[in-house]
PDB file of C-alpha atoms in Angstrom:
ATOM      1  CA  UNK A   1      13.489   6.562 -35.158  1.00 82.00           C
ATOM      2  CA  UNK A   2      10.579   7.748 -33.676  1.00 86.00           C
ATOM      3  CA  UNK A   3       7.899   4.979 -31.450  1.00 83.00           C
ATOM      4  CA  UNK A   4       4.348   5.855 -31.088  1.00 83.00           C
ATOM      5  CA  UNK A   5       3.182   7.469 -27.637  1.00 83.00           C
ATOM      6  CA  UNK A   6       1.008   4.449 -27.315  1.00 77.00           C
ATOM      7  CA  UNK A   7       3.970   2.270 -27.181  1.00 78.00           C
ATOM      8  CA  UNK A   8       6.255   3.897 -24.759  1.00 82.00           C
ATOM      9  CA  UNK A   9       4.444   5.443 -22.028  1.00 82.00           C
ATOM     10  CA  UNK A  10       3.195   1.970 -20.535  1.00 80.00           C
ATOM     11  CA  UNK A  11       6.721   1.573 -20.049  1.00 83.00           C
ATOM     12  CA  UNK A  12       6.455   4.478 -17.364  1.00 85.00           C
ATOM     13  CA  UNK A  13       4.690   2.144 -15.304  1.00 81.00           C
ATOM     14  CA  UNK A  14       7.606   0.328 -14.520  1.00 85.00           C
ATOM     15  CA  UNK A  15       9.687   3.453 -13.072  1.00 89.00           C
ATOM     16  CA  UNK A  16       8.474   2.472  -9.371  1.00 86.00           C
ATOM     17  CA  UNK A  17       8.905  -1.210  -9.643  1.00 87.00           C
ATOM     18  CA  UNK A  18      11.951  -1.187 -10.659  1.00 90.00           C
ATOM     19  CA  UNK A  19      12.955   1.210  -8.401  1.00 91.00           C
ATOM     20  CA  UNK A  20      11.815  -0.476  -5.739  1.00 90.00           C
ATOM     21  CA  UNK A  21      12.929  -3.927  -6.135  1.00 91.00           C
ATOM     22  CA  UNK A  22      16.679  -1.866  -6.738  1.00 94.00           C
ATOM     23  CA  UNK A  23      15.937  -0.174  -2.965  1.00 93.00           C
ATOM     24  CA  UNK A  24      15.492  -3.748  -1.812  1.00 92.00           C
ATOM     25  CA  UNK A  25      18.650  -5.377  -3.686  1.00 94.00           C
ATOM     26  CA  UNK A  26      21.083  -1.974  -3.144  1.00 96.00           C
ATOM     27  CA  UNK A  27      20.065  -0.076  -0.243  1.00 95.00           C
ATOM     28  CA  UNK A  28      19.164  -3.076   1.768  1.00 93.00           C
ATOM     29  CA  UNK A  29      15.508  -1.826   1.852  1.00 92.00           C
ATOM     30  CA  UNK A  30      12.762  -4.083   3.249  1.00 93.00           C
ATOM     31  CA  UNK A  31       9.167  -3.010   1.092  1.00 90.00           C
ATOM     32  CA  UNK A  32       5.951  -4.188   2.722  1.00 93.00           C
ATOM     33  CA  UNK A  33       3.519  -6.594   1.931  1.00 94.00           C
ATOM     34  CA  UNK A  34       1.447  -3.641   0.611  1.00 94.00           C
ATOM     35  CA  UNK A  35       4.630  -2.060  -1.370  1.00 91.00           C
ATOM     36  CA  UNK A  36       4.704  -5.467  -2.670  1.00 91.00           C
ATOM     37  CA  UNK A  37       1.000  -5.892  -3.764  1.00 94.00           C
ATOM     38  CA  UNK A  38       1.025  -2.561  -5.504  1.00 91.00           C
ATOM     39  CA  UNK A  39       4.027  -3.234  -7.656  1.00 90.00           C
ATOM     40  CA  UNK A  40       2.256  -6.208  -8.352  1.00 91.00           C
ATOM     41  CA  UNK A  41      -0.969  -4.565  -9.154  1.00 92.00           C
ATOM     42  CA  UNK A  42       1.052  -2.738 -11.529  1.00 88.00           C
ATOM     43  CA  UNK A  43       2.851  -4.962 -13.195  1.00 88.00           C
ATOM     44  CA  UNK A  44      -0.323  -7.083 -14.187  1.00 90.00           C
ATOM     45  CA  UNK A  45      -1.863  -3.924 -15.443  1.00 86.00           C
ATOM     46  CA  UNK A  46       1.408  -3.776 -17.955  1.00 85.00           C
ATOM     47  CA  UNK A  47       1.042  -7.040 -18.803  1.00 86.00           C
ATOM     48  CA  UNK A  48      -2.816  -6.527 -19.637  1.00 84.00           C
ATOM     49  CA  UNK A  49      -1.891  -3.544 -21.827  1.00 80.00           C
ATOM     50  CA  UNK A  50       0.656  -5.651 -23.719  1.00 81.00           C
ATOM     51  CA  UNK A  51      -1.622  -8.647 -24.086  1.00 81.00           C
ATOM     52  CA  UNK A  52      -4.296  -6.482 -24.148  1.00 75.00           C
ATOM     53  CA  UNK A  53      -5.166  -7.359 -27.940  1.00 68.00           C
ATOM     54  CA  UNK A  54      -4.764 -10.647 -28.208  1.00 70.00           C
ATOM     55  CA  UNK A  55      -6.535 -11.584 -25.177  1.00 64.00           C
ATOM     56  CA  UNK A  56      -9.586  -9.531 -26.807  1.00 64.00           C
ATOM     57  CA  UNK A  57      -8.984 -12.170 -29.766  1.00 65.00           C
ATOM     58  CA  UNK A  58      -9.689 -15.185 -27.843  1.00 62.00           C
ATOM     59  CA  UNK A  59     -12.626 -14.555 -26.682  1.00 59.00           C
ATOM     60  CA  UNK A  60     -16.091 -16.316 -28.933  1.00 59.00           C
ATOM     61  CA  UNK A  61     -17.342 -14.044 -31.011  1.00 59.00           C
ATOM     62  CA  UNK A  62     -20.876 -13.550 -31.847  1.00 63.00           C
ATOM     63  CA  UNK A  63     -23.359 -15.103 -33.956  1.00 58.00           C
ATOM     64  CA  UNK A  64     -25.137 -12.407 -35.719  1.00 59.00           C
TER      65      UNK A  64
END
């Protein structure tokens, strides 16, 4: 079964954030506030890619 490109590579976006929070939980790392705030950053730009579409479809449309 193939999945479309469009699908999958968000998911690439998760690679450092989970790899982080498994330095933290493993190796007994200890991220910064800014480590922190980036993985952040880039988990709300996942979650705006996946809710990308219907968030669109809230918003009032036009009168023409």
């Amino acid at each position: 079964m193939r999945y479309p490109v469009a699908q999958v590579a968000p998911l690439s976006l998760l690679i450092p954030c989970v790899g982080m929070v498994a330095a933290a939980l493993l190796l007994d790392e200890h991220p910064t506030a800014m480590q922190w705030l980036g993985s952040g950053l880039v988990l709300l730009g996942f979650v705006v890619h996946l809710l990308g579409g219907r968030l669109r479809g809230l918003k009032p449309q036009r009168a023409t």
